[in-house]
PDB file of C-alpha atoms in Angstrom:
ATOM      1  CA  MET A   1      79.366  55.766  81.215  1.00  0.00           C
ATOM      2  CA  ILE A   2      83.017  56.002  80.160  1.00  0.00           C
ATOM      3  CA  THR A   3      83.806  53.657  77.269  1.00  0.00           C
ATOM      4  CA  VAL A   4      87.314  52.191  77.111  1.00  0.00           C
ATOM      5  CA  LEU A   5      89.448  50.307  74.578  1.00  0.00           C
ATOM      6  CA  VAL A   6      92.252  48.188  76.103  1.00  0.00           C
ATOM      7  CA  VAL A   7      95.361  47.767  73.946  1.00  0.00           C
ATOM      8  CA  ASP A   8      98.204  45.453  75.005  1.00  0.00           C
ATOM      9  CA  ASP A   9     100.049  42.614  73.287  1.00  0.00           C
ATOM     10  CA  GLN A  10      99.820  40.359  76.371  1.00  0.00           C
ATOM     11  CA  PRO A  11      96.410  38.642  76.752  1.00  0.00           C
ATOM     12  CA  MET A  12      96.825  38.243  80.520  1.00  0.00           C
ATOM     13  CA  VAL A  13      97.483  41.955  80.923  1.00  0.00           C
ATOM     14  CA  ARG A  14      94.393  42.808  78.894  1.00  0.00           C
ATOM     15  CA  LEU A  15      92.369  40.365  80.982  1.00  0.00           C
ATOM     16  CA  GLY A  16      93.595  41.912  84.231  1.00  0.00           C
ATOM     17  CA  ILE A  17      92.887  45.462  83.090  1.00  0.00           C
ATOM     18  CA  ARG A  18      89.414  44.489  81.862  1.00  0.00           C
ATOM     19  CA  ALA A  19      88.637  42.816  85.197  1.00  0.00           C
ATOM     20  CA  ILE A  20      89.630  45.960  87.094  1.00  0.00           C
ATOM     21  CA  LEU A  21      87.623  48.281  84.869  1.00  0.00           C
ATOM     22  CA  ASP A  22      84.582  46.003  84.539  1.00  0.00           C
ATOM     23  CA  ALA A  23      84.260  46.194  88.306  1.00  0.00           C
ATOM     24  CA  GLN A  24      83.680  49.947  88.072  1.00  0.00           C
ATOM     25  CA  HIS A  25      80.081  51.137  87.871  1.00  0.00           C
ATOM     26  CA  ASP A  26      80.887  53.988  85.487  1.00  0.00           C
ATOM     27  CA  ILE A  27      83.372  52.335  83.094  1.00  0.00           C
ATOM     28  CA  ASP A  28      82.579  50.004  80.186  1.00  0.00           C
ATOM     29  CA  VAL A  29      85.321  48.148  78.264  1.00  0.00           C
ATOM     30  CA  VAL A  30      84.024  48.078  74.672  1.00  0.00           C
ATOM     31  CA  GLY A  31      86.963  46.388  72.978  1.00  0.00           C
ATOM     32  CA  GLU A  32      90.492  44.997  73.064  1.00  0.00           C
ATOM     33  CA  ALA A  33      93.469  44.923  70.712  1.00  0.00           C
ATOM     34  CA  GLY A  34      96.801  43.106  70.790  1.00  0.00           C
ATOM     35  CA  ASP A  35      98.775  45.349  68.445  1.00  0.00           C
ATOM     36  CA  GLY A  36      98.819  48.941  67.253  1.00  0.00           C
ATOM     37  CA  ARG A  37      97.276  48.342  63.844  1.00  0.00           C
ATOM     38  CA  THR A  38      94.317  46.509  65.341  1.00  0.00           C
ATOM     39  CA  ALA A  39      94.058  49.262  67.938  1.00  0.00           C
ATOM     40  CA  VAL A  40      93.573  51.882  65.216  1.00  0.00           C
ATOM     41  CA  GLN A  41      90.867  49.735  63.590  1.00  0.00           C
ATOM     42  CA  GLN A  42      89.126  49.043  66.906  1.00  0.00           C
ATOM     43  CA  ALA A  43      89.279  52.700  67.903  1.00  0.00           C
ATOM     44  CA  ARG A  44      87.534  53.765  64.718  1.00  0.00           C
ATOM     45  CA  ALA A  45      84.972  50.978  65.041  1.00  0.00           C
ATOM     46  CA  HIS A  46      84.085  51.472  68.718  1.00  0.00           C
ATOM     47  CA  ARG A  47      84.889  55.177  69.131  1.00  0.00           C
ATOM     48  CA  PRO A  48      85.771  54.845  72.841  1.00  0.00           C
ATOM     49  CA  ASP A  49      86.131  57.779  75.210  1.00  0.00           C
ATOM     50  CA  VAL A  50      89.474  56.498  76.517  1.00  0.00           C
ATOM     51  CA  ILE A  51      92.131  54.204  75.036  1.00  0.00           C
ATOM     52  CA  LEU A  52      94.565  52.414  77.350  1.00  0.00           C
ATOM     53  CA  MET A  53      97.562  52.029  75.048  1.00  0.00           C
ATOM     54  CA  ASP A  54     100.620  49.843  75.590  1.00  0.00           C
ATOM     55  CA  VAL A  55     103.867  51.345  74.287  1.00  0.00           C
ATOM     56  CA  ARG A  56     105.767  48.345  72.920  1.00  0.00           C
ATOM     57  CA  MET A  57     103.693  46.099  70.649  1.00  0.00           C
ATOM     58  CA  PRO A  58     104.166  44.149  67.406  1.00  0.00           C
ATOM     59  CA  VAL A  59     103.051  45.309  63.954  1.00  0.00           C
ATOM     60  CA  LEU A  60     102.615  48.924  65.101  1.00  0.00           C
ATOM     61  CA  ASP A  61     103.801  50.288  68.442  1.00  0.00           C
ATOM     62  CA  GLY A  62     101.705  52.378  70.803  1.00  0.00           C
ATOM     63  CA  LEU A  63     103.292  55.683  69.833  1.00  0.00           C
ATOM     64  CA  ALA A  64     102.610  55.175  66.119  1.00  0.00           C
ATOM     65  CA  ALA A  65      99.080  53.959  66.856  1.00  0.00           C
ATOM     66  CA  THR A  66      98.414  57.039  68.998  1.00  0.00           C
ATOM     67  CA  ARG A  67      99.611  59.319  66.197  1.00  0.00           C
ATOM     68  CA  ALA A  68      97.412  57.491  63.676  1.00  0.00           C
ATOM     69  CA  ILE A  69      94.340  57.843  65.884  1.00  0.00           C
ATOM     70  CA  LEU A  70      94.898  61.469  66.876  1.00  0.00           C
ATOM     71  CA  GLU A  71      96.614  62.878  63.791  1.00  0.00           C
ATOM     72  CA  PRO A  72      95.142  66.039  62.241  1.00  0.00           C
ATOM     73  CA  GLY A  73      92.814  65.300  59.363  1.00  0.00           C
ATOM     74  CA  GLN A  74      91.055  62.436  61.091  1.00  0.00           C
ATOM     75  CA  ASP A  75      87.387  62.705  62.098  1.00  0.00           C
ATOM     76  CA  ILE A  76      87.415  65.712  64.452  1.00  0.00           C
ATOM     77  CA  SER A  77      84.195  64.499  66.072  1.00  0.00           C
ATOM     78  CA  PHE A  78      86.145  61.516  67.404  1.00  0.00           C
ATOM     79  CA  ARG A  79      88.978  62.599  69.684  1.00  0.00           C
ATOM     80  CA  PRO A  80      89.527  59.914  72.337  1.00  0.00           C
ATOM     81  CA  ARG A  81      91.797  60.390  75.315  1.00  0.00           C
ATOM     82  CA  VAL A  82      94.819  58.103  75.172  1.00  0.00           C
ATOM     83  CA  LEU A  83      96.394  56.891  78.400  1.00  0.00           C
ATOM     84  CA  MET A  84      99.758  55.237  77.774  1.00  0.00           C
ATOM     85  CA  LEU A  85     100.609  52.138  79.827  1.00  0.00           C
ATOM     86  CA  THR A  86     104.102  50.731  80.227  1.00  0.00           C
ATOM     87  CA  THR A  87     106.276  48.655  82.541  1.00  0.00           C
ATOM     88  CA  PHE A  88     109.145  51.113  82.257  1.00  0.00           C
ATOM     89  CA  ASP A  89     109.619  54.863  82.277  1.00  0.00           C
ATOM     90  CA  ALA A  90     112.127  55.522  79.502  1.00  0.00           C
ATOM     91  CA  ASP A  91     112.492  59.244  78.834  1.00  0.00           C
ATOM     92  CA  GLU A  92     112.048  59.138  75.071  1.00  0.00           C
ATOM     93  CA  TYR A  93     108.757  57.241  75.308  1.00  0.00           C
ATOM     94  CA  VAL A  94     107.313  59.677  77.853  1.00  0.00           C
ATOM     95  CA  TYR A  95     108.145  62.724  75.782  1.00  0.00           C
ATOM     96  CA  GLU A  96     107.125  61.266  72.418  1.00  0.00           C
ATOM     97  CA  ALA A  97     103.854  59.896  73.803  1.00  0.00           C
ATOM     98  CA  LEU A  98     102.864  63.308  75.110  1.00  0.00           C
ATOM     99  CA  ARG A  99     103.849  65.014  71.875  1.00  0.00           C
ATOM    100  CA  ALA A 100     101.805  62.435  69.954  1.00  0.00           C
ATOM    101  CA  GLY A 101      98.747  63.662  71.841  1.00  0.00           C
ATOM    102  CA  ALA A 102      98.474  61.207  74.730  1.00  0.00           C
ATOM    103  CA  SER A 103      96.563  62.553  77.722  1.00  0.00           C
ATOM    104  CA  GLY A 104      98.629  60.722  80.280  1.00  0.00           C
ATOM    105  CA  PHE A 105     101.215  58.121  81.106  1.00  0.00           C
ATOM    106  CA  LEU A 106     100.864  55.462  83.804  1.00  0.00           C
ATOM    107  CA  LEU A 107     103.040  52.541  84.860  1.00  0.00           C
ATOM    108  CA  LYS A 108     101.429  49.107  84.660  1.00  0.00           C
ATOM    109  CA  ASP A 109     102.288  48.337  88.279  1.00  0.00           C
ATOM    110  CA  SER A 110      99.947  51.091  89.465  1.00  0.00           C
ATOM    111  CA  ASP A 111      97.251  50.075  91.947  1.00  0.00           C
ATOM    112  CA  PRO A 112      93.826  49.062  90.526  1.00  0.00           C
ATOM    113  CA  GLU A 113      92.268  52.090  92.185  1.00  0.00           C
ATOM    114  CA  GLU A 114      94.869  54.341  90.558  1.00  0.00           C
ATOM    115  CA  LEU A 115      94.162  52.854  87.112  1.00  0.00           C
ATOM    116  CA  ALA A 116      90.413  53.382  87.416  1.00  0.00           C
ATOM    117  CA  ALA A 117      90.940  56.911  88.738  1.00  0.00           C
ATOM    118  CA  ALA A 118      93.294  57.697  85.853  1.00  0.00           C
ATOM    119  CA  VAL A 119      90.657  56.643  83.323  1.00  0.00           C
ATOM    120  CA  ARG A 120      88.168  59.008  84.939  1.00  0.00           C
ATOM    121  CA  VAL A 121      90.688  61.858  85.040  1.00  0.00           C
ATOM    122  CA  VAL A 122      91.640  61.703  81.354  1.00  0.00           C
ATOM    123  CA  ALA A 123      88.000  61.149  80.338  1.00  0.00           C
ATOM    124  CA  ALA A 124      87.229  64.465  82.068  1.00  0.00           C
ATOM    125  CA  GLY A 125      89.884  66.198  79.961  1.00  0.00           C
ATOM    126  CA  GLU A 126      92.579  66.421  82.628  1.00  0.00           C
ATOM    127  CA  ALA A 127      96.154  65.143  82.477  1.00  0.00           C
ATOM    128  CA  ILE A 128      97.576  62.206  84.399  1.00  0.00           C
ATOM    129  CA  LEU A 129     101.294  61.693  84.949  1.00  0.00           C
ATOM    130  CA  GLY A 130     102.667  59.330  87.556  1.00  0.00           C
ATOM    131  CA  PRO A 131     105.340  60.776  89.864  1.00  0.00           C
ATOM    132  CA  GLN A 132     108.154  58.774  88.246  1.00  0.00           C
ATOM    133  CA  ILE A 133     107.050  59.926  84.818  1.00  0.00           C
ATOM    134  CA  THR A 134     106.917  63.543  85.963  1.00  0.00           C
ATOM    135  CA  GLN A 135     110.494  63.427  87.213  1.00  0.00           C
ATOM    136  CA  ARG A 136     111.704  61.917  83.934  1.00  0.00           C
ATOM    137  CA  LEU A 137     109.907  64.541  81.863  1.00  0.00           C
ATOM    138  CA  ILE A 138     111.397  67.374  83.896  1.00  0.00           C
ATOM    139  CA  GLN A 139     114.870  65.862  83.651  1.00  0.00           C
ATOM    140  CA  ARG A 140     114.608  65.703  79.881  1.00  0.00           C
ATOM    141  CA  PHE A 141     114.080  69.456  79.697  1.00  0.00           C
ATOM    142  CA  VAL A 142     116.978  69.991  82.083  1.00  0.00           C
ATOM    143  CA  ASP A 143     119.230  67.857  79.895  1.00  0.00           C
ATOM    144  CA  VAL A 144     118.343  69.448  76.556  1.00  0.00           C
ATOM    145  CA  GLY A 145     118.016  72.996  77.872  1.00  0.00           C
ATOM    146  CA  ALA A 146     114.588  73.420  76.304  1.00  0.00           C
ATOM    147  CA  ALA A 147     113.841  76.422  78.469  1.00  0.00           C
ATOM    148  CA  THR A 148     116.492  78.476  76.653  1.00  0.00           C
ATOM    149  CA  ARG A 149     114.819  78.147  73.249  1.00  0.00           C
ATOM    150  CA  GLU A 150     113.264  81.116  71.503  1.00  0.00           C
ATOM    151  CA  PRO A 151     109.641  81.451  72.729  1.00  0.00           C
ATOM    152  CA  HIS A 152     106.924  80.456  70.260  1.00  0.00           C
ATOM    153  CA  PRO A 153     105.430  83.499  68.457  1.00  0.00           C
ATOM    154  CA  LEU A 154     101.896  82.425  69.422  1.00  0.00           C
ATOM    155  CA  LEU A 155     102.736  83.315  73.027  1.00  0.00           C
ATOM    156  CA  ARG A 156     102.272  86.960  72.059  1.00  0.00           C
ATOM    157  CA  MET A 157      98.574  86.258  71.504  1.00  0.00           C
ATOM    158  CA  LEU A 158      98.038  85.535  75.196  1.00  0.00           C
ATOM    159  CA  THR A 159      97.029  88.158  77.707  1.00  0.00           C
ATOM    160  CA  GLU A 160      99.103  88.593  80.847  1.00  0.00           C
ATOM    161  CA  ARG A 161      96.536  86.639  82.862  1.00  0.00           C
ATOM    162  CA  GLU A 162      96.464  83.832  80.314  1.00  0.00           C
ATOM    163  CA  ARG A 163     100.254  83.562  80.517  1.00  0.00           C
ATOM    164  CA  GLU A 164      99.958  83.276  84.299  1.00  0.00           C
ATOM    165  CA  VAL A 165      97.394  80.505  83.952  1.00  0.00           C
ATOM    166  CA  LEU A 166      99.489  78.678  81.352  1.00  0.00           C
ATOM    167  CA  THR A 167     102.521  78.851  83.632  1.00  0.00           C
ATOM    168  CA  LEU A 168     100.548  77.286  86.481  1.00  0.00           C
ATOM    169  CA  ILE A 169      99.149  74.608  84.170  1.00  0.00           C
ATOM    170  CA  SER A 170     102.728  73.815  83.180  1.00  0.00           C
ATOM    171  CA  GLN A 171     103.611  73.424  86.843  1.00  0.00           C
ATOM    172  CA  GLY A 172     100.928  70.735  87.119  1.00  0.00           C
ATOM    173  CA  LEU A 173      98.280  72.683  89.033  1.00  0.00           C
ATOM    174  CA  SER A 174      94.610  71.774  88.728  1.00  0.00           C
ATOM    175  CA  ASN A 175      91.904  74.346  87.984  1.00  0.00           C
ATOM    176  CA  ALA A 176      91.031  74.492  91.678  1.00  0.00           C
ATOM    177  CA  GLU A 177      94.663  75.106  92.639  1.00  0.00           C
ATOM    178  CA  ILE A 178      95.040  77.804  89.976  1.00  0.00           C
ATOM    179  CA  SER A 179      91.865  79.423  91.275  1.00  0.00           C
ATOM    180  CA  GLY A 180      93.363  79.580  94.754  1.00  0.00           C
ATOM    181  CA  ALA A 181      96.748  80.792  93.563  1.00  0.00           C
ATOM    182  CA  LEU A 182      95.336  83.648  91.478  1.00  0.00           C
ATOM    183  CA  PHE A 183      92.312  84.434  93.681  1.00  0.00           C
ATOM    184  CA  ILE A 184      89.844  84.019  90.825  1.00  0.00           C
ATOM    185  CA  ALA A 185      86.773  81.803  90.398  1.00  0.00           C
ATOM    186  CA  GLU A 186      87.333  78.261  89.136  1.00  0.00           C
ATOM    187  CA  GLN A 187      84.912  78.881  86.274  1.00  0.00           C
ATOM    188  CA  THR A 188      87.073  81.845  85.255  1.00  0.00           C
ATOM    189  CA  VAL A 189      90.085  79.532  85.232  1.00  0.00           C
ATOM    190  CA  LYS A 190      88.218  77.119  82.949  1.00  0.00           C
ATOM    191  CA  THR A 191      87.465  79.990  80.586  1.00  0.00           C
ATOM    192  CA  HIS A 192      91.125  81.021  80.523  1.00  0.00           C
ATOM    193  CA  VAL A 193      92.226  77.433  79.887  1.00  0.00           C
ATOM    194  CA  SER A 194      89.810  77.086  76.979  1.00  0.00           C
ATOM    195  CA  ARG A 195      91.054  80.326  75.401  1.00  0.00           C
ATOM    196  CA  ILE A 196      94.694  79.338  75.892  1.00  0.00           C
ATOM    197  CA  LEU A 197      94.215  75.996  74.159  1.00  0.00           C
ATOM    198  CA  GLN A 198      92.361  77.681  71.312  1.00  0.00           C
ATOM    199  CA  LYS A 199      94.924  80.463  70.798  1.00  0.00           C
ATOM    200  CA  LEU A 200      97.903  78.109  70.919  1.00  0.00           C
ATOM    201  CA  ALA A 201      96.187  75.399  68.832  1.00  0.00           C
ATOM    202  CA  LEU A 202      96.729  72.838  71.602  1.00  0.00           C
ATOM    203  CA  ARG A 203      94.556  69.777  72.084  1.00  0.00           C
ATOM    204  CA  ASP A 204      94.532  69.522  75.867  1.00  0.00           C
ATOM    205  CA  ARG A 205      96.317  70.318  79.132  1.00  0.00           C
ATOM    206  CA  VAL A 206      99.066  67.775  78.541  1.00  0.00           C
ATOM    207  CA  GLN A 207     100.117  69.547  75.368  1.00  0.00           C
ATOM    208  CA  ALA A 208      99.914  72.821  77.280  1.00  0.00           C
ATOM    209  CA  VAL A 209     102.366  71.416  79.847  1.00  0.00           C
ATOM    210  CA  VAL A 210     104.819  70.391  77.125  1.00  0.00           C
ATOM    211  CA  PHE A 211     104.385  73.787  75.437  1.00  0.00           C
ATOM    212  CA  GLY A 212     105.113  75.569  78.721  1.00  0.00           C
ATOM    213  CA  TYR A 213     108.347  73.684  79.270  1.00  0.00           C
ATOM    214  CA  GLU A 214     109.469  74.031  75.669  1.00  0.00           C
ATOM    215  CA  ASN A 215     108.943  77.781  75.794  1.00  0.00           C
ATOM    216  CA  GLY A 216     110.571  78.478  79.134  1.00  0.00           C
ATOM    217  CA  LEU A 217     107.441  79.353  81.115  1.00  0.00           C
ATOM    218  CA  VAL A 218     108.617  76.853  83.712  1.00  0.00           C
ATOM    219  CA  VAL A 219     112.293  76.397  84.459  1.00  0.00           C
ATOM    220  CA  PRO A 220     112.983  72.825  85.642  1.00  0.00           C
ATOM    221  CA  GLY A 221     114.070  72.896  89.259  1.00  0.00           C
ATOM    222  CA  ARG A 222     112.143  76.078  90.023  1.00  0.00           C
ATOM    223  CA  GLY A 223     108.576  75.080  89.197  1.00  0.00           C
ATOM    224  CA  ALA A 224     107.666  73.716  92.611  1.00  0.00           C
ATOM    225  CA  GLY A 225     103.991  73.473  91.730  1.00  0.00           C
ATOM    226  CA  TRP A 226     104.706  70.622  89.289  1.00  0.00           C
ATOM    227  CA  ASN A 227     106.016  68.334  92.031  1.00  0.00           C
ATOM    228  CA  ARG A 228     103.605  69.134  94.832  1.00  0.00           C
ATOM    229  CA  ASP A 229     101.700  66.288  96.467  1.00  0.00           C
ATOM    230  CA  ARG A 230      98.381  66.307  94.625  1.00  0.00           C
ATOM    231  CA  SER A 231      96.745  64.121  97.304  1.00  0.00           C
ATOM    232  CA  ARG A 232      96.695  66.910  99.906  1.00  0.00           C
TER     233      ARG A 232
END
């Protein structure tokens, strides 16, 4: 059973999200919060697997709450997946949410089925980025020229194969797609991913994607794998 904390400053939104998730056989909503400060308290009290976090809230916004929950030094045995929810797709919120450690970003007008699926995806340790969000993230790196920065020194710790896998992760490919692209077993891909995250001190695949763009492994406009239709 996947346990979920719903965080939004609008009671009707929380009610709607709870209704959608309560209808799922494998998801259990264990708590709610109407502001970021309460969200931090509820997260520590309930220790959910996934937190659905609104961005704009009173007292403490979703970005600050996410940092407080996931910041280094907190209980390492409790590392929930945070899925950011918003009614808009402003560039700075997308980027900062991912850097804060969020595992995904989804617009509130997504279909109920898409919301439930997103909870399952991030609970399994994968990343979830809606298509609009993906385009905004890519455009940010185009605008700031992040791909021209000096590569991070930790990149030298990766083997050639691990760099290939990291590049494909940064393009948005799943383990199965990477397996097909490199003609290696999916379990081997999982092993590579685990070693990459460990060597680069990254929390999950989302941070690996950001790392890849920041260090020029994927040049916006050329990384076709990032934009491919994942439903095929």
